Amino acid sequence: MIPEIGQFALTLALGFALVQSILPILGSARGNSLWMRSAYATSLAQVVFTMIAFAALMRSFVVSDFTVLNVVENSHSLKPLLFKIAGTWGSHEGSLLLWVLILTVFGAGVSVFGTNISAGLRARTLSVQAWISVGFFSFMLFTSNPFERVFPPPTDGQDLNPLLQDVGLAIHPPLLYIGYVGFSIVFSFAVAALIEGRVDAAWARWVRPWTLAAWMSLTAGIALGSWWAYYELGWGGWWFWDPVENVSFMPWLLGTALLHSAIVTEKRGAFKSWTILLAILTFSLSLLGTFIVRSGLLTSVHAFAVDPERGVYILWLLGISIGGSLTLYAWRAPALDAGGLFRPVSREAGLLLNNLLLATATGTVLFGTLYPLFVEAISGERLSVGPPFFNAAFIPMMLPLVFAMALGPFLSWKRADLAGVLQRLKFVAILSGLATLTIWYLTEGGPALAYLSIAIAIWMLLATLQEWAGRIRLGDVTFRESFRRARNLPRASHGMTLAHAGLAIAILGFVGSSAWKSEQIVFVTPGTEVAIAGFDVRFEGVERVVGPNYVANRGTLTVELDGEYVTTLNPERRSYPVSQYSTTESAIRSNMAGDLYASLAEAANAQAEARGAWTLRILYEPLVNFIWIGSAMLVLGGGLSLSDRRLRVGAPKRASRSIPAATPAE
């Protein structure tokens, strides 16, 4: 009965989405305020009924209702409660339900919190958002019903993929979806503005908090997924340029460009057309990621390998959404006012360079991701485009961007004195060079690109701190006065400083853990000793342990440094009897200098296991924790900016002036 209630609730939500997709936008065209206000009720109704459906599915997982096919395929009665709950979004159908729930929440958020948005723009925005909802509600109900029954029900389920039975993976998908779907409301704002024919500072002010919220969540989701891959998959890497990793990274890159472009539109009235295009493309890449993950084009631990016919449905949605919005953009964008003028050396020019480099980098990642799929579709030949290509093509574009990011906050609007800015940063340049030389002295060789990357990261970190110190006049006035100035600075200024510094620190982690990583893969028996990065690691043996829904071989490693005991590591090799799946559980000794990382592979054969012989992977990754620290600073910086009163209050209402929907932009 509960699953049927959930399915009926989804059907009602689709009905309200259909009404919202038509009535408010007609009302805005005819000046009918009652029709425009109907979006408030329909958006809230969508949220309520989608929540009912989601709660019904979660309840089916919690109580192990094996009359529901989705529960049978993705749960088991012995699975811990947390992972039963996470199983709600651990499948294609469940994750799609979470997607539409977040989609409706963002729409309702504009209804509830967008009271200072002009009635016409809000009505059009919510109608566009409902168009997206209609597409995904219909996709779910017609091809991916999460409440499909199975009779007779089996005695137990098939269990969730053991790799996904992890706290990190319980949180990672919702964060990613909030990021993906968060950009949908920015897309809706952009399409509504094109229909209305008006983009101004007020529009940019309304768009910024939604963009920032989506960007924050996507940042957190990508970082958490990278951390999970690092400690769970057993190979010691945090990024592999997997196609499904790439489809989350591309919206992040364009979302970062969009965030900065909207600032220029708000502050200077420039980049209007560019901001609209970025809003369309960012969400389009989110939809493209949905197609790649759910179409059956590829198989990955991240992907839902499903019936390709579902991919055809998503492909139609993709074509209508992207094709329709870009056609509208091509028609309306040329009439948009170009906005404020600026010199080649100015803050606007710096942000334009930022956007161009991020867009080019996104295109490079897109090419590397899709090219093998196109080749296989046309010729049947399987190609692999992996880290060598992406590292060689992507990193050289990012280094100038990071270098310029250090200069950007020092540049003034309209025109700036580049020589004066460089003069102010002379001491920062000297310190960056000395720090890089120190690292070169302490390390025993390494790629020249690694030292250049370290130098630019330190340059950006120190320049960011100097800019913040200059704002509060640290050292020029008393500490009490500097503290007062820091308290009075807008939170967005502190957020920018924290985010830019976080990126610099994350780059230190990227470079350190890649350029100076030590790794050994050895065949060990009890008593075997391995020396790595100054540590002496002794393999003591393996014992059998039993978990709630798995059995494991747990290794014991004693770690010493200069003859002194440091720690004991216990890597595991787990087997899940229900799913007939094995996972590697790494053991990590972490500190700020780096991680000592150990993972246990399968024994070569039964005889090797009987005498305690195993394959052991041991790595030392310098500065790897700087990646997580820097990522956390990026998210916190975004949160601090989002809490700025100027964004929470929003833009003042536009002067009342009706603009026909078909009138060209000013």
XYZ file of C-alpha atoms in Angstrom, residues 106 172 174-180 182-183 208-224 251-252 255-256 259 495 498-499 630-644 647:
52
model
C 14.868 24.716 -5.587
C 28.392 12.099 -1.720
C 23.026 14.085 -2.408
C 25.730 16.750 -2.393
C 26.453 16.202 -6.082
C 22.766 16.311 -6.958
C 22.220 19.546 -5.042
C 25.046 20.964 -7.138
C 23.777 19.600 -10.462
C 21.032 23.797 -8.185
C 22.278 25.003 -11.534
C 24.311 34.847 -7.514
C 23.113 33.161 -4.279
C 21.606 30.231 -6.190
C 24.780 29.854 -8.234
C 26.910 30.009 -5.095
C 24.783 27.432 -3.252
C 24.991 25.004 -6.184
C 28.733 25.582 -6.609
C 29.377 24.967 -2.898
C 27.461 21.720 -2.885
C 29.105 20.480 -6.071
C 32.527 21.336 -4.639
C 31.754 19.396 -1.468
C 30.381 16.453 -3.454
C 33.411 16.212 -5.742
C 35.835 16.515 -2.804
C 33.974 13.871 -0.802
C 29.847 21.803 -14.482
C 32.112 22.828 -11.593
C 29.960 27.095 -12.601
C 33.097 28.781 -11.278
C 29.964 32.763 -10.437
C 34.725 34.241 1.775
C 39.206 31.842 2.238
C 38.225 30.231 -1.080
C 41.859 23.191 0.698
C 38.557 21.732 -0.491
C 36.991 22.378 2.910
C 38.226 25.976 2.745
C 36.615 26.375 -0.690
C 33.275 25.193 0.663
C 33.539 27.290 3.837
C 34.526 30.326 1.774
C 31.440 29.841 -0.375
C 29.285 29.446 2.729
C 30.721 32.603 4.261
C 29.975 34.529 1.076
C 26.471 33.083 0.931
C 25.834 34.285 4.486
C 26.648 37.872 3.469
C 23.078 38.163 -0.786
